PDB file of C-alpha atoms in Angstrom:
ATOM      1  CA  MET W   1      90.744  85.816 125.625  1.00  0.00           C
ATOM      2  CA  ARG W   2      92.750  88.998 126.163  1.00  0.00           C
ATOM      3  CA  PHE W   3      93.815  90.948 123.084  1.00  0.00           C
ATOM      4  CA  SER W   4      96.727  93.335 122.820  1.00  0.00           C
ATOM      5  CA  PRO W   5      95.725  97.002 122.402  1.00  0.00           C
ATOM      6  CA  ARG W   6      96.735  96.889 118.728  1.00  0.00           C
ATOM      7  CA  THR W   7      94.681  93.754 118.017  1.00  0.00           C
ATOM      8  CA  LEU W   8      91.681  95.111 119.925  1.00  0.00           C
ATOM      9  CA  GLY W   9      91.782  98.330 117.892  1.00  0.00           C
ATOM     10  CA  LEU W  10      92.074  96.484 114.582  1.00  0.00           C
ATOM     11  CA  LEU W  11      89.201  94.152 115.510  1.00  0.00           C
ATOM     12  CA  ALA W  12      87.056  97.168 116.478  1.00  0.00           C
ATOM     13  CA  ALA W  13      87.843  98.834 113.143  1.00  0.00           C
ATOM     14  CA  LEU W  14      86.925  95.684 111.236  1.00  0.00           C
ATOM     15  CA  PHE W  15      83.721  95.244 113.261  1.00  0.00           C
ATOM     16  CA  VAL W  16      82.524  98.818 112.609  1.00  0.00           C
ATOM     17  CA  LEU W  17      83.435  98.602 108.904  1.00  0.00           C
ATOM     18  CA  ILE W  18      81.561  95.318 108.407  1.00  0.00           C
ATOM     19  CA  LEU W  19      78.553  96.429 110.485  1.00  0.00           C
ATOM     20  CA  ASP W  20      78.358  99.759 108.647  1.00  0.00           C
ATOM     21  CA  GLN W  21      78.653  98.320 105.146  1.00  0.00           C
ATOM     22  CA  GLY W  22      76.281  95.461 105.959  1.00  0.00           C
ATOM     23  CA  HIS W  23      73.693  97.873 107.331  1.00  0.00           C
ATOM     24  CA  LYS W  24      74.011 100.129 104.286  1.00  0.00           C
ATOM     25  CA  ALA W  25      73.664  97.203 101.870  1.00  0.00           C
ATOM     26  CA  TRP W  26      70.585  95.986 103.746  1.00  0.00           C
ATOM     27  CA  MET W  27      68.954  99.435 103.919  1.00  0.00           C
ATOM     28  CA  LEU W  28      69.575 100.188 100.235  1.00  0.00           C
ATOM     29  CA  SER W  29      69.059  96.786  98.594  1.00  0.00           C
ATOM     30  CA  ILE W  30      66.832  94.656 100.804  1.00  0.00           C
ATOM     31  CA  PHE W  31      64.798  97.084 102.917  1.00  0.00           C
ATOM     32  CA  ASP W  32      64.713  99.565  99.984  1.00  0.00           C
ATOM     33  CA  ILE W  33      64.727 102.708 102.096  1.00  0.00           C
ATOM     34  CA  VAL W  34      64.662 104.830  98.943  1.00  0.00           C
ATOM     35  CA  ALA W  35      61.082 103.675  98.211  1.00  0.00           C
ATOM     36  CA  ARG W  36      59.920 103.717 101.848  1.00  0.00           C
ATOM     37  CA  ALA W  37      61.444 106.862 103.374  1.00  0.00           C
ATOM     38  CA  PRO W  38      60.722 108.590 105.609  1.00  0.00           C
ATOM     39  CA  ILE W  39      59.710 106.171 108.356  1.00  0.00           C
ATOM     40  CA  THR W  40      58.927 107.703 111.736  1.00  0.00           C
ATOM     41  CA  VAL W  41      60.489 105.676 114.543  1.00  0.00           C
ATOM     42  CA  THR W  42      60.022 108.173 117.394  1.00  0.00           C
ATOM     43  CA  PRO W  43      58.974 111.834 117.541  1.00  0.00           C
ATOM     44  CA  PHE W  44      62.675 112.738 117.187  1.00  0.00           C
ATOM     45  CA  LEU W  45      64.047 109.936 114.974  1.00  0.00           C
ATOM     46  CA  ASP W  46      63.141 108.937 111.424  1.00  0.00           C
ATOM     47  CA  LEU W  47      64.632 106.434 109.002  1.00  0.00           C
ATOM     48  CA  THR W  48      65.372 108.124 105.697  1.00  0.00           C
ATOM     49  CA  ILE W  49      67.978 108.267 102.963  1.00  0.00           C
ATOM     50  CA  SER W  50      70.326 111.196 102.647  1.00  0.00           C
ATOM     51  CA  TRP W  51      73.366 111.235 100.375  1.00  0.00           C
ATOM     52  CA  ASN W  52      76.223 113.251 101.838  1.00  0.00           C
ATOM     53  CA  TYR W  53      78.569 114.503  99.108  1.00  0.00           C
ATOM     54  CA  GLY W  54      80.815 116.295 101.593  1.00  0.00           C
ATOM     55  CA  VAL W  55      82.036 115.756 105.130  1.00  0.00           C
ATOM     56  CA  SER W  56      80.231 116.397 108.429  1.00  0.00           C
ATOM     57  CA  TYR W  57      76.984 118.310 107.920  1.00  0.00           C
ATOM     58  CA  SER W  58      77.724 118.242 104.151  1.00  0.00           C
ATOM     59  CA  LEU W  59      80.593 120.709 104.445  1.00  0.00           C
ATOM     60  CA  PHE W  60      82.616 120.949 101.219  1.00  0.00           C
ATOM     61  CA  ALA W  61      79.843 119.104  99.349  1.00  0.00           C
ATOM     62  CA  THR W  62      80.588 118.544  95.680  1.00  0.00           C
ATOM     63  CA  HIS W  63      79.579 116.229  92.876  1.00  0.00           C
ATOM     64  CA  ALA W  64      82.878 116.678  91.014  1.00  0.00           C
ATOM     65  CA  VAL W  65      84.845 113.444  90.682  1.00  0.00           C
ATOM     66  CA  THR W  66      88.200 115.148  91.275  1.00  0.00           C
ATOM     67  CA  ALA W  67      86.986 116.775  94.498  1.00  0.00           C
ATOM     68  CA  ARG W  68      85.573 113.435  95.687  1.00  0.00           C
ATOM     69  CA  LEU W  69      88.893 111.727  94.966  1.00  0.00           C
ATOM     70  CA  ALA W  70      90.739 114.504  96.816  1.00  0.00           C
ATOM     71  CA  LEU W  71      88.423 113.990  99.799  1.00  0.00           C
ATOM     72  CA  ILE W  72      89.077 110.235  99.665  1.00  0.00           C
ATOM     73  CA  CYS W  73      92.842 110.871  99.592  1.00  0.00           C
ATOM     74  CA  VAL W  74      92.687 113.228 102.570  1.00  0.00           C
ATOM     75  CA  GLN W  75      90.541 110.740 104.453  1.00  0.00           C
ATOM     76  CA  GLY W  76      93.002 107.972 103.564  1.00  0.00           C
ATOM     77  CA  LEU W  77      95.902 110.006 104.960  1.00  0.00           C
ATOM     78  CA  ILE W  78      93.947 110.566 108.167  1.00  0.00           C
ATOM     79  CA  VAL W  79      93.228 106.829 108.444  1.00  0.00           C
ATOM     80  CA  PHE W  80      96.927 106.034 107.971  1.00  0.00           C
ATOM     81  CA  GLY W  81      97.789 108.536 110.706  1.00  0.00           C
ATOM     82  CA  LEU W  82      95.231 106.947 113.017  1.00  0.00           C
ATOM     83  CA  LEU W  83      96.601 103.480 112.193  1.00  0.00           C
ATOM     84  CA  TYR W  84     100.099 104.648 113.096  1.00  0.00           C
ATOM     85  CA  TRP W  85      98.755 106.042 116.364  1.00  0.00           C
ATOM     86  CA  LEU W  86      96.918 102.753 116.992  1.00  0.00           C
ATOM     87  CA  TRP W  87     100.083 100.772 116.284  1.00  0.00           C
ATOM     88  CA  ARG W  88     101.836 102.666 119.092  1.00  0.00           C
ATOM     89  CA  ALA W  89      98.913 102.584 121.567  1.00  0.00           C
ATOM     90  CA  THR W  90      99.562 100.900 124.892  1.00  0.00           C
ATOM     91  CA  SER W  91      96.155 101.410 126.484  1.00  0.00           C
ATOM     92  CA  ARG W  92      93.330  99.070 125.488  1.00  0.00           C
ATOM     93  CA  PRO W  93      90.540 101.706 125.863  1.00  0.00           C
ATOM     94  CA  PHE W  94      92.580 104.185 123.809  1.00  0.00           C
ATOM     95  CA  ALA W  95      93.211 101.570 121.098  1.00  0.00           C
ATOM     96  CA  LEU W  96      89.515 100.633 121.119  1.00  0.00           C
ATOM     97  CA  GLY W  97      88.558 104.279 120.620  1.00  0.00           C
ATOM     98  CA  LEU W  98      91.003 104.643 117.734  1.00  0.00           C
ATOM     99  CA  GLY W  99      89.711 101.412 116.185  1.00  0.00           C
ATOM    100  CA  LEU W 100      86.110 102.628 116.317  1.00  0.00           C
ATOM    101  CA  ILE W 101      87.109 105.874 114.598  1.00  0.00           C
ATOM    102  CA  ILE W 102      89.167 104.056 111.958  1.00  0.00           C
ATOM    103  CA  GLY W 103      86.332 101.634 111.198  1.00  0.00           C
ATOM    104  CA  GLY W 104      83.846 104.476 110.836  1.00  0.00           C
ATOM    105  CA  ALA W 105      86.179 106.460 108.612  1.00  0.00           C
ATOM    106  CA  LEU W 106      86.774 103.400 106.418  1.00  0.00           C
ATOM    107  CA  GLY W 107      83.014 102.789 106.201  1.00  0.00           C
ATOM    108  CA  ASN W 108      82.337 106.310 104.967  1.00  0.00           C
ATOM    109  CA  MET W 109      85.372 106.205 102.682  1.00  0.00           C
ATOM    110  CA  THR W 110      84.059 102.959 101.150  1.00  0.00           C
ATOM    111  CA  ASP W 111      80.773 104.729 100.390  1.00  0.00           C
ATOM    112  CA  ARG W 112      82.586 107.567  98.650  1.00  0.00           C
ATOM    113  CA  LEU W 113      84.607 105.095  96.591  1.00  0.00           C
ATOM    114  CA  PHE W 114      81.777 102.796  95.507  1.00  0.00           C
ATOM    115  CA  ARG W 115      78.588 104.868  95.851  1.00  0.00           C
ATOM    116  CA  GLY W 116      79.897 108.364  95.100  1.00  0.00           C
ATOM    117  CA  ALA W 117      78.582 109.723  98.403  1.00  0.00           C
ATOM    118  CA  VAL W 118      78.021 108.627 101.988  1.00  0.00           C
ATOM    119  CA  ALA W 119      74.624 107.043 102.677  1.00  0.00           C
ATOM    120  CA  ASP W 120      73.011 108.307 105.894  1.00  0.00           C
ATOM    121  CA  PHE W 121      69.795 106.836 107.305  1.00  0.00           C
ATOM    122  CA  PHE W 122      69.089 107.969 110.868  1.00  0.00           C
ATOM    123  CA  TYR W 123      67.484 111.405 110.954  1.00  0.00           C
ATOM    124  CA  PHE W 124      67.648 112.880 114.452  1.00  0.00           C
ATOM    125  CA  HIS W 125      65.558 116.042 114.679  1.00  0.00           C
ATOM    126  CA  THR W 126      63.782 118.401 117.004  1.00  0.00           C
ATOM    127  CA  SER W 127      61.399 121.293 116.671  1.00  0.00           C
ATOM    128  CA  LEU W 128      63.100 123.138 119.518  1.00  0.00           C
ATOM    129  CA  PRO W 129      64.857 126.370 118.507  1.00  0.00           C
ATOM    130  CA  VAL W 130      68.373 125.107 119.249  1.00  0.00           C
ATOM    131  CA  GLY W 131      70.083 125.844 115.949  1.00  0.00           C
ATOM    132  CA  PRO W 132      71.173 123.958 112.856  1.00  0.00           C
ATOM    133  CA  LEU W 133      72.869 121.096 114.722  1.00  0.00           C
ATOM    134  CA  ALA W 134      69.481 119.923 115.982  1.00  0.00           C
ATOM    135  CA  ASN W 135      68.808 118.184 112.677  1.00  0.00           C
ATOM    136  CA  TYR W 136      71.364 115.476 112.082  1.00  0.00           C
ATOM    137  CA  VAL W 137      71.376 112.569 109.618  1.00  0.00           C
ATOM    138  CA  PHE W 138      73.908 109.857 110.350  1.00  0.00           C
ATOM    139  CA  ASN W 139      74.842 106.193 109.829  1.00  0.00           C
ATOM    140  CA  VAL W 140      76.511 103.319 111.691  1.00  0.00           C
ATOM    141  CA  ALA W 141      79.989 104.567 110.709  1.00  0.00           C
ATOM    142  CA  ASP W 142      79.216 107.943 112.294  1.00  0.00           C
ATOM    143  CA  VAL W 143      78.132 106.173 115.486  1.00  0.00           C
ATOM    144  CA  GLY W 144      81.479 104.356 115.557  1.00  0.00           C
ATOM    145  CA  ILE W 145      83.375 107.620 115.066  1.00  0.00           C
ATOM    146  CA  THR W 146      81.370 109.369 117.791  1.00  0.00           C
ATOM    147  CA  LEU W 147      81.745 106.514 120.298  1.00  0.00           C
ATOM    148  CA  GLY W 148      85.459 106.278 119.514  1.00  0.00           C
ATOM    149  CA  ALA W 149      85.977 110.001 120.041  1.00  0.00           C
ATOM    150  CA  ALA W 150      84.033 109.866 123.319  1.00  0.00           C
ATOM    151  CA  LEU W 151      86.159 106.929 124.468  1.00  0.00           C
ATOM    152  CA  LEU W 152      89.375 108.811 123.632  1.00  0.00           C
ATOM    153  CA  ILE W 153      88.176 111.834 125.598  1.00  0.00           C
ATOM    154  CA  ILE W 154      87.142 109.727 128.601  1.00  0.00           C
ATOM    155  CA  GLU W 155      90.422 107.807 128.484  1.00  0.00           C
ATOM    156  CA  SER W 156      92.482 111.004 128.304  1.00  0.00           C
ATOM    157  CA  LEU W 157      90.582 112.547 131.226  1.00  0.00           C
ATOM    158  CA  THR W 158      90.761 109.469 133.434  1.00  0.00           C
ATOM    159  CA  SER W 159      94.362 108.569 132.643  1.00  0.00           C
ATOM    160  CA  SER W 160      95.635 112.072 133.399  1.00  0.00           C
ATOM    161  CA  ALA W 161      93.544 112.254 136.560  1.00  0.00           C
ATOM    162  CA  SER W 162      94.931 108.954 137.886  1.00  0.00           C
ATOM    163  CA  GLY W 163      98.501 109.531 136.728  1.00  0.00           C
ATOM    164  CA  PRO W 164     101.342 110.482 139.041  1.00  0.00           C
ATOM    165  CA  SER W 165     101.229 114.001 140.334  1.00  0.00           C
ATOM    166  CA  THR W 166     104.299 116.161 140.194  1.00  0.00           C
ATOM    167  CA  PRO W 167     105.091 118.432 143.109  1.00  0.00           C
ATOM    168  CA  ALA W 168     104.973 122.163 142.455  1.00  0.00           C
TER     169      ALA W 168
END
C-alpha cells in the first residue's frame, strides 16, 4: 500500500503520539519508574524520571500556570505551521520527517496539558569532559523529533544534490 506524502506524515505523527503517550503511561503507572529510578541500563544510559517544566534542556522552566499555557500556545502555533507545511509536502521522506516532528511535539504538548510538565525517562550521560550537553534526559517524543529533523536534513541535502544544475 502506497500512501500519499500527506497521509504518510499524518500516520507518522499519530504513531509517534500514541507510542509516546503509551510509553509514558506505562512507565508512570505500570512500571512505576518513580519508585524504581534510577535503573542502570548501560554505563551511559539510565532509566529515570525527570519532569521538564520548560523546553529543551529545561530552558524557560517555570511552574506558573500562565507561563505553561503560553508555552502550550506557542507550541500549538508551531504544530499548526508544521501541519500546513506537511499539507503542502510533495516528497514522502520530507512528509515523514515532518510527521515525526509533529507527533513528538504533540506528545510533549499533551504532557504539558495533562501532567503539567514533560516526563522524560532516558538519561544519556558520560563522565567525559565534553560540556553540559553530555547529560541528556529524553523521551519517545524527543526521539521522534530528532529522527524527523535528521530526515528533513538528509532529504534537503540529497534533493538539492540530485536536482537539476543551473549553468553559471
